[in-house]
Structure formats: C-alpha cells, structure tokens
Short mmCIF file of C-alpha atoms and ligand atoms in Angstrom, two decimals:
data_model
loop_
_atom_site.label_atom_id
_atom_site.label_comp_id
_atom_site.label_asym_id
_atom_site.label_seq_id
_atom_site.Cartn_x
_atom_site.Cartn_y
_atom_site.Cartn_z
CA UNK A 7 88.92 85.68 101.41
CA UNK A 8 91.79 87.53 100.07
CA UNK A 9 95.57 86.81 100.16
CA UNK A 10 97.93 86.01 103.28
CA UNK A 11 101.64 86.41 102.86
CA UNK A 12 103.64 84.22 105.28
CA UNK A 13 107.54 85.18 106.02
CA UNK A 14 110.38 84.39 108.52
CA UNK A 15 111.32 86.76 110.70
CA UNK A 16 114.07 85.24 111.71
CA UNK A 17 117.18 83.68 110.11
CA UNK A 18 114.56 81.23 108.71
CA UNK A 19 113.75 77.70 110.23
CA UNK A 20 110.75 79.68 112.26
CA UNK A 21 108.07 76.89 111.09
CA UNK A 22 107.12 78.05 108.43
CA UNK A 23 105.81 75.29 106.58
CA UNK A 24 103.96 74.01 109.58
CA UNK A 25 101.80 77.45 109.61
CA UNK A 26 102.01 78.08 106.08
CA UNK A 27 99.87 74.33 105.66
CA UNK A 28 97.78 75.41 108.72
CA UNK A 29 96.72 78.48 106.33
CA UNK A 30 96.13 76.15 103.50
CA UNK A 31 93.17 74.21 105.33
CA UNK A 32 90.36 76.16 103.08
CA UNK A 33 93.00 77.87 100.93
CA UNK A 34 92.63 77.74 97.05
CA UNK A 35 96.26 78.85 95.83
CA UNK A 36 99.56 78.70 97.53
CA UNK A 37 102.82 79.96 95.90
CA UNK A 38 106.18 79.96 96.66
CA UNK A 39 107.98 83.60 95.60
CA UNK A 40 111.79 83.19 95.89
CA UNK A 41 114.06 81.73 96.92
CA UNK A 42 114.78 77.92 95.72
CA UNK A 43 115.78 74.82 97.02
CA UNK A 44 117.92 76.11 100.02
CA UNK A 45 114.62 76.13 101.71
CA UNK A 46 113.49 73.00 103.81
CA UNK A 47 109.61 73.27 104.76
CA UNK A 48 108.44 70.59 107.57
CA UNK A 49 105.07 69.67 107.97
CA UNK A 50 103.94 66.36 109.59
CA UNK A 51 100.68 65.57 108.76
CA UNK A 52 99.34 62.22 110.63
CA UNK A 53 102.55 61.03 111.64
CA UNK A 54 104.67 61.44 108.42
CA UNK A 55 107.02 64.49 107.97
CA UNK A 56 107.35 66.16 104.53
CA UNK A 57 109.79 68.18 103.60
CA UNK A 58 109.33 70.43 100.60
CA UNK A 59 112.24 72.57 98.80
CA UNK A 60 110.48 74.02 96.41
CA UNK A 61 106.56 72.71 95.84
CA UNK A 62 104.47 75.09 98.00
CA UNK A 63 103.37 73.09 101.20
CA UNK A 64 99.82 73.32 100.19
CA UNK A 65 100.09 70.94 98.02
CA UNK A 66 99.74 68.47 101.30
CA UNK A 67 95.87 69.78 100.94
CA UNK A 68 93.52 68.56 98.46
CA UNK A 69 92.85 70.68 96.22
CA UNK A 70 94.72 73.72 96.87
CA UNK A 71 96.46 74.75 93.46
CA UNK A 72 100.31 75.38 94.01
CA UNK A 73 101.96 77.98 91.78
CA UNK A 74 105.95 78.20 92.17
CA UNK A 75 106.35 82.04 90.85
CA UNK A 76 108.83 83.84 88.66
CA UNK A 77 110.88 84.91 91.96
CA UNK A 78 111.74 81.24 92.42
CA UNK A 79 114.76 79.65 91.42
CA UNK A 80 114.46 76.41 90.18
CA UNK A 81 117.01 73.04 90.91
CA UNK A 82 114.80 70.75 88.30
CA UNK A 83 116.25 67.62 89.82
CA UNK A 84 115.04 68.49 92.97
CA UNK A 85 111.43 69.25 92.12
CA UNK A 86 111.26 66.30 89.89
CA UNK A 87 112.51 63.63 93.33
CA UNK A 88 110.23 66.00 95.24
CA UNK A 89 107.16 65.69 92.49
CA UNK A 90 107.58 62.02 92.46
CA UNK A 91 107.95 61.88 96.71
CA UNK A 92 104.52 63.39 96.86
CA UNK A 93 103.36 60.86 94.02
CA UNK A 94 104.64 57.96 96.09
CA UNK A 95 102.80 59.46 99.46
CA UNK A 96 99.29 59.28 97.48
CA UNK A 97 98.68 62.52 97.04
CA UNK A 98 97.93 64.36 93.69
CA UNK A 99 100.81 66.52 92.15
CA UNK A 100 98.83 66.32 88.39
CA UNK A 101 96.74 69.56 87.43
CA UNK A 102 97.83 70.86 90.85
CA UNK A 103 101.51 72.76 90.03
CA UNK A 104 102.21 75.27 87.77
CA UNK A 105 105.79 76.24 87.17
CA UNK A 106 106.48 80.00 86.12
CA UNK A 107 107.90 80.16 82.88
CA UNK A 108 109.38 83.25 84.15
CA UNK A 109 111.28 81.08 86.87
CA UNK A 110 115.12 81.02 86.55
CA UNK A 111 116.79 77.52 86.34
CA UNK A 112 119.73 76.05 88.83
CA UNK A 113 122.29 74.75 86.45
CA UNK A 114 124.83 72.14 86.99
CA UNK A 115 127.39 75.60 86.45
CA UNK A 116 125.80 77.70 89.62
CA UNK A 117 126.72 75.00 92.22
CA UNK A 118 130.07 74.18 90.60
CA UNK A 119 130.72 78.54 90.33
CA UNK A 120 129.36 78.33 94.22
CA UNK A 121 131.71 75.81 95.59
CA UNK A 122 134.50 77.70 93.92
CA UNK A 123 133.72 80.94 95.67
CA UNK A 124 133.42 79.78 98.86
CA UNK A 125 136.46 77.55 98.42
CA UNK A 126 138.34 81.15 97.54
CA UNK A 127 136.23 83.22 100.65
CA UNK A 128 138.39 81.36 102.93
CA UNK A 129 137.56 81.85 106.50
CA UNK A 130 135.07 84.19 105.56
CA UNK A 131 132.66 81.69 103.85
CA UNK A 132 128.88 82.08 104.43
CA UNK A 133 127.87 78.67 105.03
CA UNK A 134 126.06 78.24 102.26
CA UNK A 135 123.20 75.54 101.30
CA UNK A 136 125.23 75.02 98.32
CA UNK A 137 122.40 74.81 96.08
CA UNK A 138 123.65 77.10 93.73
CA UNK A 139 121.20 79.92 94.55
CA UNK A 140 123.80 82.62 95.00
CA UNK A 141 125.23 82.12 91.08
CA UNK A 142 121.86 81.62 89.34
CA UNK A 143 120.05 84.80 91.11
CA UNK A 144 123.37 86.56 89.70
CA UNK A 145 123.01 85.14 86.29
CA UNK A 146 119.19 86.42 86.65
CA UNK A 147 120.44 90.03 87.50
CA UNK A 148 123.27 90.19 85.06
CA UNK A 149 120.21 88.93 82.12
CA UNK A 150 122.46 85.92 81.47
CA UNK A 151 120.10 83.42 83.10
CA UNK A 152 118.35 80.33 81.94
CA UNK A 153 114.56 80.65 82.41
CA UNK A 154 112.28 78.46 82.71
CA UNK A 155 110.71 79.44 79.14
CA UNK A 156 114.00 78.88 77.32
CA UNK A 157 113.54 74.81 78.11
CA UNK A 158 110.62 74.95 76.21
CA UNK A 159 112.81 76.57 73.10
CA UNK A 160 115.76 73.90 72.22
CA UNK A 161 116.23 75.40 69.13
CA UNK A 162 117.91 78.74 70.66
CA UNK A 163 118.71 76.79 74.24
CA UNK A 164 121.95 75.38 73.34
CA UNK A 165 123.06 78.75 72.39
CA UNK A 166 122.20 80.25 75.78
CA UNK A 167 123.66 78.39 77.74
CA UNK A 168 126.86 78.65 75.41
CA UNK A 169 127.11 82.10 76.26
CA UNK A 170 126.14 81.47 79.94
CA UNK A 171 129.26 79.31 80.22
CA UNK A 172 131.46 81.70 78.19
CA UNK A 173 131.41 84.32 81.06
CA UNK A 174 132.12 81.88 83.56
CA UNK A 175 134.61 79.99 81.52
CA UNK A 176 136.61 83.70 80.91
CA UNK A 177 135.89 84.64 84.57
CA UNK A 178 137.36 81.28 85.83
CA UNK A 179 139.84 80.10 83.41
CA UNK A 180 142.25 78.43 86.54
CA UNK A 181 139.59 75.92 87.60
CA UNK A 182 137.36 73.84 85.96
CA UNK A 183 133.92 74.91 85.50
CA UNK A 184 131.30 72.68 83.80
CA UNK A 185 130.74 72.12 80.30
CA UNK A 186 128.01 73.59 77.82
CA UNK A 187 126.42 69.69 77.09
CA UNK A 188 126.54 68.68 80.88
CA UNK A 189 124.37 71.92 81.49
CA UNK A 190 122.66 71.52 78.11
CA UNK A 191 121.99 67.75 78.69
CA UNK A 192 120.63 68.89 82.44
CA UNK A 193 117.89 70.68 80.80
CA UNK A 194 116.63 68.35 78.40
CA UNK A 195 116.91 65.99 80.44
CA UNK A 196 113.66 67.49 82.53
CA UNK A 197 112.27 69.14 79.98
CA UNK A 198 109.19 66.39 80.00
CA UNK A 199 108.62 67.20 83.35
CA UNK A 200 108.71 71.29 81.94
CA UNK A 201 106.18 70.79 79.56
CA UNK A 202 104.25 69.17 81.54
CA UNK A 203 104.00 71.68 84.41
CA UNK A 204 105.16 75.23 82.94
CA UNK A 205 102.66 78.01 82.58
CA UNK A 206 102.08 81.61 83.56
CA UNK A 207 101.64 81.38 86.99
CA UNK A 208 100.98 84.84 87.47
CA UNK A 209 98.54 85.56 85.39
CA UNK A 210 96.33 82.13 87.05
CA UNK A 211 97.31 83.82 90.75
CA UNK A 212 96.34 87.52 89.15
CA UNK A 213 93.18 85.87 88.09
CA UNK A 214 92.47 83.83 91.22
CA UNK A 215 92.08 86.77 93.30
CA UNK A 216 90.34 88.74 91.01
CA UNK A 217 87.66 85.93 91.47
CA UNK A 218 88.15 86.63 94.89
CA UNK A 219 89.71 83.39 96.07
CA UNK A 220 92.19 82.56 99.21
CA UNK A 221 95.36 82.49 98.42
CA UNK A 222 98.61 81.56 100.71
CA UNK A 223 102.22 83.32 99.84
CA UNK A 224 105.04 81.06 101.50
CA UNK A 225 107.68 83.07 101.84
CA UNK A 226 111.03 81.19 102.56
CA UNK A 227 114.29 81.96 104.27
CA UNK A 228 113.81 84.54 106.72
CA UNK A 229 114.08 88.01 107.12
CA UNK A 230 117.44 88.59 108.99
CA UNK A 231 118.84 86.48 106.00
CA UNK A 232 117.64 89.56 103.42
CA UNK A 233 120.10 90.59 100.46
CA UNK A 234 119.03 93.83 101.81
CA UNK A 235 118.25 93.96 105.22
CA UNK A 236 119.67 90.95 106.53
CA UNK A 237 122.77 90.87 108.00
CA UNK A 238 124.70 91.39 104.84
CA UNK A 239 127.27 89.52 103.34
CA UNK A 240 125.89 86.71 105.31
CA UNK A 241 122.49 86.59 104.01
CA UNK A 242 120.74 84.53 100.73
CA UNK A 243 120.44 85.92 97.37
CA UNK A 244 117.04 86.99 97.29
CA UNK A 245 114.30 88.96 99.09
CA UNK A 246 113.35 87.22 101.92
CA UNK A 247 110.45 89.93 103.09
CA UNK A 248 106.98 91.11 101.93
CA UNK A 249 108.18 92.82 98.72
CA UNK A 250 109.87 90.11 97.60
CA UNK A 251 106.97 88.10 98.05
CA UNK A 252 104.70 90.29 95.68
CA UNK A 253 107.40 90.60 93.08
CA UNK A 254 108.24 87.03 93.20
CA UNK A 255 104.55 86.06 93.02
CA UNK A 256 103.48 88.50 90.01
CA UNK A 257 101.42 90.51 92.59
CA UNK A 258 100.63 94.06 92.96
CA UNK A 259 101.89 94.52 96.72
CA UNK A 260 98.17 95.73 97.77
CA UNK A 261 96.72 92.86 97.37
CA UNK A 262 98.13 91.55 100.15
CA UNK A 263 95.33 91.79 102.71
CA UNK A 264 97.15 89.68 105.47
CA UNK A 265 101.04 89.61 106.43
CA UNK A 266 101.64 86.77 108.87
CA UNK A 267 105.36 87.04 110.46
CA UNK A 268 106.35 83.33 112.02
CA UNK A 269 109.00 83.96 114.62
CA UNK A 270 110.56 81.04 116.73
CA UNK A 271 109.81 81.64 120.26
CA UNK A 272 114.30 81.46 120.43
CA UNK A 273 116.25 82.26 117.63
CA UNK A 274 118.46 79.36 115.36
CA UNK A 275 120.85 80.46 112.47
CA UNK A 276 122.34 77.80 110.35
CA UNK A 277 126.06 78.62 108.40
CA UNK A 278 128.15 81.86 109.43
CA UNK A 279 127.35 85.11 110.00
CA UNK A 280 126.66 86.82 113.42
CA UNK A 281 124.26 85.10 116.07
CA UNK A 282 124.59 87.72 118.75
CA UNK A 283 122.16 86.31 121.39
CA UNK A 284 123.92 82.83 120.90
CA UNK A 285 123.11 80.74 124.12
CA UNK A 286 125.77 79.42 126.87
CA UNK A 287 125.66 75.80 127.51
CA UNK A 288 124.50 73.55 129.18
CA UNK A 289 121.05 75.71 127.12
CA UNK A 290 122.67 75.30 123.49
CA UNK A 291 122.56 71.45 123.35
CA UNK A 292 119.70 71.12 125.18
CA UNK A 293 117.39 73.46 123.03
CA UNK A 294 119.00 71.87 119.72
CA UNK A 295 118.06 68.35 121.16
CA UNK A 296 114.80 69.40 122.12
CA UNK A 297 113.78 71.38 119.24
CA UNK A 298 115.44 68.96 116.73
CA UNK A 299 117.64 71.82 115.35
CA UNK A 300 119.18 70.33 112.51
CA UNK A 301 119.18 71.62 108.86
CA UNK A 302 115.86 70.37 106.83
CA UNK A 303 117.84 70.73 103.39
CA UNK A 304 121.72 70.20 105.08
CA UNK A 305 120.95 67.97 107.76
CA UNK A 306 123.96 71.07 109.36
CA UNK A 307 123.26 71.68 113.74
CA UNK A 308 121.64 74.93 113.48
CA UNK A 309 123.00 77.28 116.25
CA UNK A 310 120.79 78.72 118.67
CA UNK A 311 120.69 81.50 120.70
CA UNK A 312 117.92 83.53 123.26
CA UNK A 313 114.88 85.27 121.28
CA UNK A 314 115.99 88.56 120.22
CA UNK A 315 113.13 90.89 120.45
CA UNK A 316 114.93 93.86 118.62
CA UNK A 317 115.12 91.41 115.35
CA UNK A 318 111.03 90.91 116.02
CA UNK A 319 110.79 94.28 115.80
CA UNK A 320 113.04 95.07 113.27
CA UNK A 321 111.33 92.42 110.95
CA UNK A 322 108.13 93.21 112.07
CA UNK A 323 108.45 97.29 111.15
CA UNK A 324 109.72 96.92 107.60
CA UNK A 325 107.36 94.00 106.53
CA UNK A 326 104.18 95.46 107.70
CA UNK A 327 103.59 93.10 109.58
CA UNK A 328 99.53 92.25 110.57
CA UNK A 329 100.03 88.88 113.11
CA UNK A 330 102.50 87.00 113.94
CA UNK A 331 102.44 82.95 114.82
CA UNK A 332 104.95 81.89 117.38
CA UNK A 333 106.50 78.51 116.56
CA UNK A 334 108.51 76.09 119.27
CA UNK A 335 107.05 77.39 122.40
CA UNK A 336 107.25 73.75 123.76
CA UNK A 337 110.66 73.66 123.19
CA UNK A 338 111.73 76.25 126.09
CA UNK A 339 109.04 74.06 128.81
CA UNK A 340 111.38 72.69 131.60
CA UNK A 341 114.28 74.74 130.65
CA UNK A 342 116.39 75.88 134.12
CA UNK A 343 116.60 79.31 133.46
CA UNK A 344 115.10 81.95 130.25
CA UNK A 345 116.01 84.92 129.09
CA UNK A 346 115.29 87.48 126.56
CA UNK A 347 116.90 90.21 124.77
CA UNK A 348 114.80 93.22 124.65
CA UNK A 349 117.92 95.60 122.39
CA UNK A 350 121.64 96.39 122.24
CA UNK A 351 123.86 98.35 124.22
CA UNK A 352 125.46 100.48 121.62
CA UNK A 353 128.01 103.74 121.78
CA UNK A 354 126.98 103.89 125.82
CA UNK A 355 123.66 103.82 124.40
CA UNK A 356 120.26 101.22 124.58
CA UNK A 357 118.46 100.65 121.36
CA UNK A 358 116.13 98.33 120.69
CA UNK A 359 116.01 97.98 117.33
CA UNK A 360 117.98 95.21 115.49
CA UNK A 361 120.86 96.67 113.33
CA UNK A 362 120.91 95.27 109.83
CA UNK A 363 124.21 96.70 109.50
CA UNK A 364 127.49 94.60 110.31
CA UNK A 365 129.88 97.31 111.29
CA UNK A 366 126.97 98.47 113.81
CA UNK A 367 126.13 94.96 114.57
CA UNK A 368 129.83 94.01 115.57
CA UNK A 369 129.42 96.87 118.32
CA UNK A 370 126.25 96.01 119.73
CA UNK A 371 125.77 93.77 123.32
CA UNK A 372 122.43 92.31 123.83
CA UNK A 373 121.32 93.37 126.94
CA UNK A 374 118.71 90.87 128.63
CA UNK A 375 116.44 90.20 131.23
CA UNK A 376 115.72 87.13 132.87
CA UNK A 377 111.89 85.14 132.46
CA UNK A 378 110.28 82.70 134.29
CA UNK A 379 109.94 79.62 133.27
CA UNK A 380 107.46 76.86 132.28
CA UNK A 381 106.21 73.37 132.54
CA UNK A 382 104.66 71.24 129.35
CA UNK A 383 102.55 72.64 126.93
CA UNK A 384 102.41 70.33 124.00
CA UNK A 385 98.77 69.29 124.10
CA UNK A 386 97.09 71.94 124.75
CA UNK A 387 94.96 73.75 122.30
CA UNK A 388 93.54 76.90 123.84
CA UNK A 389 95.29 79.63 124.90
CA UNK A 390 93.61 80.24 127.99
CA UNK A 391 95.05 76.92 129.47
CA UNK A 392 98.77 78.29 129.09
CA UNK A 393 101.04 78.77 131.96
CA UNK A 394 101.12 82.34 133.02
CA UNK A 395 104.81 82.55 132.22
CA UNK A 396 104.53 81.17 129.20
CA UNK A 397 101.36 83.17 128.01
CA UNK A 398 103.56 86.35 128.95
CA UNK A 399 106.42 85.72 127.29
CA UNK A 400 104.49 85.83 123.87
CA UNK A 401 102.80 89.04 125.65
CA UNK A 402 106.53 90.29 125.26
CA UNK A 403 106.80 88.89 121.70
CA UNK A 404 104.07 90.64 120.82
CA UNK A 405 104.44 94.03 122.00
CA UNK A 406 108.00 93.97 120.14
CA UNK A 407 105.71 92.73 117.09
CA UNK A 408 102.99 94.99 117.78
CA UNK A 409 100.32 93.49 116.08
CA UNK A 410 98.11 90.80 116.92
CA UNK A 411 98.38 87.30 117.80
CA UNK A 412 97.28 84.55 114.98
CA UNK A 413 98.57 81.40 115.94
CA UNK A 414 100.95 79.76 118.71
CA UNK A 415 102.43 76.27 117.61
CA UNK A 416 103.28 73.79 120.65
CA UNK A 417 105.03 70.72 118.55
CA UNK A 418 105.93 69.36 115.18
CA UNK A 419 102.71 67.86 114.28
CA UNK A 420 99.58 69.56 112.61
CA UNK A 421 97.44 69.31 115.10
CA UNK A 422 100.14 70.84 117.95
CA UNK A 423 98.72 74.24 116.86
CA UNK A 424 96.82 77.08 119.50
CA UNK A 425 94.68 79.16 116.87
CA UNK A 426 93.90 82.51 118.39
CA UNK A 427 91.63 83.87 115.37
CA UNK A 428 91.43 86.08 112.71
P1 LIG B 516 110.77 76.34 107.93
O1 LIG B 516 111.95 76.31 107.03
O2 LIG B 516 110.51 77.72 108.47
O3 LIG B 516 109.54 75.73 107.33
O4 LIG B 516 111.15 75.45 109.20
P2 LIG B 516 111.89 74.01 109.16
O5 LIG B 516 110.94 72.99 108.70
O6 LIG B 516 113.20 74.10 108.48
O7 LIG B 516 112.24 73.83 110.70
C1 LIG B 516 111.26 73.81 111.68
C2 LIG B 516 111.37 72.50 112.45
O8 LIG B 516 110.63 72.59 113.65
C3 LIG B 516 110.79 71.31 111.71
O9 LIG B 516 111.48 70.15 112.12
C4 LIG B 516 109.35 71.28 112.20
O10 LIG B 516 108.77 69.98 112.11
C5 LIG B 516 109.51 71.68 113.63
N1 LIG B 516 108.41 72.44 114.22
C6 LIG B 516 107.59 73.37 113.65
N2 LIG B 516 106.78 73.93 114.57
C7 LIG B 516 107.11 73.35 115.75
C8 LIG B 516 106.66 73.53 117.10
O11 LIG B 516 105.82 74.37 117.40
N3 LIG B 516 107.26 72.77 118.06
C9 LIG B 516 108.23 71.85 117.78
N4 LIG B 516 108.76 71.16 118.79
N5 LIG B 516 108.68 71.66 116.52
C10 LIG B 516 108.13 72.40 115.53
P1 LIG B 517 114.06 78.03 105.01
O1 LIG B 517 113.12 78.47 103.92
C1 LIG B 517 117.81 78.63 107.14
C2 LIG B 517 121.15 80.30 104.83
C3 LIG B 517 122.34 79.38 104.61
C4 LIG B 517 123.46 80.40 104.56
C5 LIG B 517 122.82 81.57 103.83
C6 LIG B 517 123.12 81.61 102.34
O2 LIG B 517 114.06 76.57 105.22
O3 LIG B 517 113.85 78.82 106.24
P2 LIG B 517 122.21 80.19 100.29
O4 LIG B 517 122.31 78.73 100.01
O5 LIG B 517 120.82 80.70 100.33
O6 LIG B 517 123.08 81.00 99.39
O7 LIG B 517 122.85 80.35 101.76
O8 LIG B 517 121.42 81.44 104.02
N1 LIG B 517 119.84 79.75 104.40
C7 LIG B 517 118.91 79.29 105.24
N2 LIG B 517 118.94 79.11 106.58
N3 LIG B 517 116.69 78.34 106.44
C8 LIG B 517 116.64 78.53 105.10
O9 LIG B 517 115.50 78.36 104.38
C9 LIG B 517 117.80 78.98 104.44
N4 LIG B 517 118.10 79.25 103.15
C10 LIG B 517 119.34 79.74 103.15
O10 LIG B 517 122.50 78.46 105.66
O11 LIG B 517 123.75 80.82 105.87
MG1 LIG B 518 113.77 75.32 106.83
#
C-alpha cells in the first residue's frame, strides 16, 4: 500500500496510460497532477482503445476513485465529451471523479492568445497541442486565472473574467481576441457538470493515504518536455517530473513511496524542438508504422529517433527514480539493424548525461553503438522467455536508469504486459 507516482521520461508518448491502468488493477485513487488536455493516454482494454485527456486512466477500473488535482488545467468541453465517452462505454463516471476546485480553467481566450503567438513565433514555433495550456498556466502564474472554484461563484465570475480579458485585450489590441460573454457563456455553460463533480480533491487524496490506501499519480507529458528541465523553449507549460506531481496532487513529496519512470524502448517527439538521436530512413517510417506513432490528442506523425540513454539517465537522476517500465519493445523485433546512444560528444569531450540546456544541446553528437537485434516478442509474458538481445538491451536501459526493473510492455493491449515484480 502506499502511493506510486508514474512519469515520462521521455518527450512523453512512453505508454503511459497503458502502465499507469496496469497500476490501477487493485488501486483505490488515481489522479492526474498537471498538465491538461494536451495529454492523450491509450489504453485498450479487451479490444477497445480509450483515450483519456484529462480523466485519470483508472477510471477504466471499477472502483478506483479518480481525482483530477489543482496542478491540472482544465478544457471543460473536453472532460464533459470525455465524461459522457466513458458513460456511453458502460462504465461508471458518477461518484467516481472529483474535480479540484483549485484546478485552473482553459478558456475560449487561452487557445485564441495561443494561436496568435505561435502565428507571431514564426519559424520558431513549438508545435504546440494548441489546447491553450501555454496561456492559461500563464494566467495561473500571473494570479489572473479562472479556477475551477470561481464557476461555482457567478455572482463575482463575470467580473473575472472581465479583467482576464482586459490584459489580453490591452496586450493585443491589433488582433482580435475573444470576448468577455463568449468566455463567460463557456463557463456557465458547464457549470452543471462543475457542480456536479467539483470538490477538494486534495484533502480526499490527503485523507486516502492517511487511511493507508493505494493510490496511482499519472503524471503526463514527459520529462524532456519540462518548463524546467526539458529542453527549453520547446517544452509544455508545466512540471512534467516528480515535484510537479506532488504539488499538482496536494501531496507532501514524501509520501511518495514508489516513482515509476516509463521510457519507450526508442525515443518519439511530436512538434519542434531538438530530436538529436532522430533515425535515418528506411528505420523512421518503419518504426512510426510499426509503433503507430501518431499523435493521441493531434492525430500529428510523431518523429522518432534511437533510444537515448543519456536522457534515461538524465530523467532518471533528477526524478528519483525507483523502477522503470519499458514500453514498445515489440516495436524494434525484426528491425535490420539497432542502435543506441549511450552520451554526446561534446567540446572533444564524451558525456553521458543528457543536456537540458539548448546552447549545450546544439553542440552535442550522439555517439552510438550498434545492438543486435530481435525476432517477435508480443506474446510472451515472462521475462525469462525473451531473446537474449532483447533481454540485454533493457539490461542497458537499466543500468542508465539504475534502478530496478517493474514492468516491460510488448503491445498495445492490456494484457501485452511482462510484470517483473515489486
Ligand atoms: P502516453 O501519452 O504516454 O499515455 O502514450 P500514448 O497513448 O500517447 O502513446 C502510446 C501509444 O503506444 C498508444 O497508441 C498505445 O496504445 C501504444 N502502446 C503502449 N504500450 C505499447 C507497447 O508496449 N507496444 C506497442 N506496440 N504499443 C504500445
Ligand atoms: P502525453 O501526456 C507528447 C508537446 C507538444 C509541443 C509541446 C508544447 O500524451 O505524453 P503544449 O500544447 O503542451 O503547450 O505543447 O509539448 N506535448 C506533448 N507531446 N505527449 C504529450 O502528452 C504532450 N503534451 C504536450 O507537442 O511540442
Ligand atoms: Mg500521449
């Protein structure tokens, strides 16, 4: 018993719904802590694939409470469609999700502000999910935000929102923004489904492990796309790693018993920003065909390069890091040739640690060595039955990692999971 925090440790897409929902089998609580709905979380569970934004992918488990935390921040058109896609699937969303009143809301003005600044970035655009994540977590830092508490206050609403708009009007007064009602009538427009679902949901999580229950953290994003530590500008809004988790929660950070990194057994970045172990073709197409690499929330072709064992260890070092679960090993089975970048040449120099850094980063060569290959590996289930190349390759995964081995995932569907134990 105790609580597990699960993150990326990539540029997100590791899988991280699939092991976050193998977690959840005997969970109680699973939260989401930041992020919003730029995530895409894919679990299939007998056949039919889910994909969840924002409800924490426990809530594909009976009776596993979901709690989306005051670190989220919150599209409420997309969590309503998503509330009533579960509904129409059979399962139970009623009694199940509690909404953090400390949650910031996605207005109609963040993704109109958003597709302005790209627009002006140029050729230096970051790709975005265009969710409006960057503008709202701004709003939330400069205390101009719209939280999820205000909703349930119409009588001083309409004035917040006012004001919102009056910064952005001022700041933007060449373009058109979007107008105090549209934003205004956005909210009220869910505020049924606020009611219904708001609550302090980190006082229940607080409480829940006081009574000693299990309780899943699903981080989203991944770490290399950190405000901090990522690879800056390119990056999301929030923090993707371990303390963003606890602050995004409502959770001292040492409660956090478990801290499972997911890592891709290659590496996949969707929008811009540097991909330095990108892959040559023919490898490219045929790993994005094979592993499906498309976008969850854009539908975008995620690019995709060799695993980069420096970013493992980078990720690994400043999240603490207790296990890590490899995701896609089956996608690299049959591939001609496999390599793997174990650091960066650098100033006539090797280093094997990632730099988070850009003007570092724009300096660095990858410097690999070749693997050998393997055959299929999607049904097995034990870990002694893996090809010998295949077992050491997450050998080399973990040693970058160092820390033990929790899971190994060998396809898209729930079962296609190697557990290795706690
Ligand atoms: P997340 O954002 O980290 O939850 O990951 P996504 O859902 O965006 O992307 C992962 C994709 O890979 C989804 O389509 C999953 O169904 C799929 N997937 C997850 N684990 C595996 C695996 O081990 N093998 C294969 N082939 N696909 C997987
Ligand atoms: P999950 O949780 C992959 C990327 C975007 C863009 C950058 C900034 O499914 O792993 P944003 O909309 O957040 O301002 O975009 O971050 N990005 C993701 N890439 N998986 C995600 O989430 C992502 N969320 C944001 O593509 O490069
Ligand atoms: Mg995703």
């Amino acid at each position: 018993m105790g609580v597990t925090a699960v993150i990326g440790l990539q540029w997100g897409d590791e899988g991280k719904g699939k092991v976050v929902d193998a977690f959840c089998q005997g969970a109680d609580v699973a939260v989401r802590c930041q992020g919003g709905a730029n995530a895409g979380h894919t679990v299939v569970v007998d056949g039919k694939r889910f994909i969840l934004h924002l409800v924490p992918s426990g809530i594909l488990t009976e009776n596993v409470i979901c709690l989306v935390g005051n670190g989220v921040v919150v599209d409420l058109e997309v969590l309503r469609g998503e509330i009533e896609e579960i509904g129409r699937a059979g399962l139970k969303t009623s009694g199940r999700l509690v909404l953090s009143t400390k949650a910031h809301v996605v207005l109609p003005i963040h993704k109109r502000v958003e597709a302005i600044q790209e627009q002006k970035r140029g050729d230096r655009k970051i790709g975005t999910t265009k969710r409006g994540i960057g503008p709202c977590y701004s709003d939330k830092c400069a205390r101009v935000g719209i939280r999820v508490g205000d909703i349930l206050e119409p009588s001083t609403l309409a004035e917040k929102i006012g004001s919102l708009c009056g910064t952005y009007r001022d700041l933007h007064n060449d373009q058109p923004v979007s107008s105090i009602d549209e934003n205004l009538e956005h909210c009220l427009r869910h505020s049924d489904m606020v009611k219904e679902i708001a609550g302090d949901a980190g006082s229940l999580l607080r409480r829940s492990v006081s009574d000693g229950k299990e309780i899943i953290l699903e981080g989203s994003q991944g770490f290399l796309l950190d405000v901090d530590h990522g690879t800056y500008p390119y990056v999301t809004s929030s923090s993707t790693g371990i303390h963003g988790l606890a602050n995004g929660a409502g959770l001292a950070p040492t409660e956090i018993g478990r801290i499972v990194g997911v890592a891709k057994a290659y590496t996949t970045r969707v929008g811009a920003g540097p991909l330095p172990t990108l892959m040559e073709e023919p490898f490219q197409t045929e790993v994005r065909e094979r592993g499906k690499e498309y976008g969850a929330t854009t539908g975008r072709p995620r690019r995709c390069g060799w695993l980069d064992l420096s970013a493992i260890r980078y990720a690994c070092a400043l999240n603490g890091v207790t296990s890590l679960a490899v995701t896609k090993l089956d996608t690299l089975s049959g591939l001609e040739e496999l390599k793997l970048c174990e650091g960066y040449d650098y100033g006539g120099n090797f280093v094997n640690a990632f730099a988070g850094d850009l003007h570092i980063l724009k300096d660095c060569t990858p410097r690999y060595v070749a693997h050998p290959t393997w055959g299929e590996i999607g049904n097995l289930t034990d870990s002694k039955d893996l090809p010998v190349a295949a077992s050491r390759y997450v050998e080399r995964m973990l040693e970058a990692a160092a820390c033990r081995l929790e899971l190994i995932s060998v396809g898209p569907s729930r079962e296609q999971l190697i557990r290795v134990g706690r």
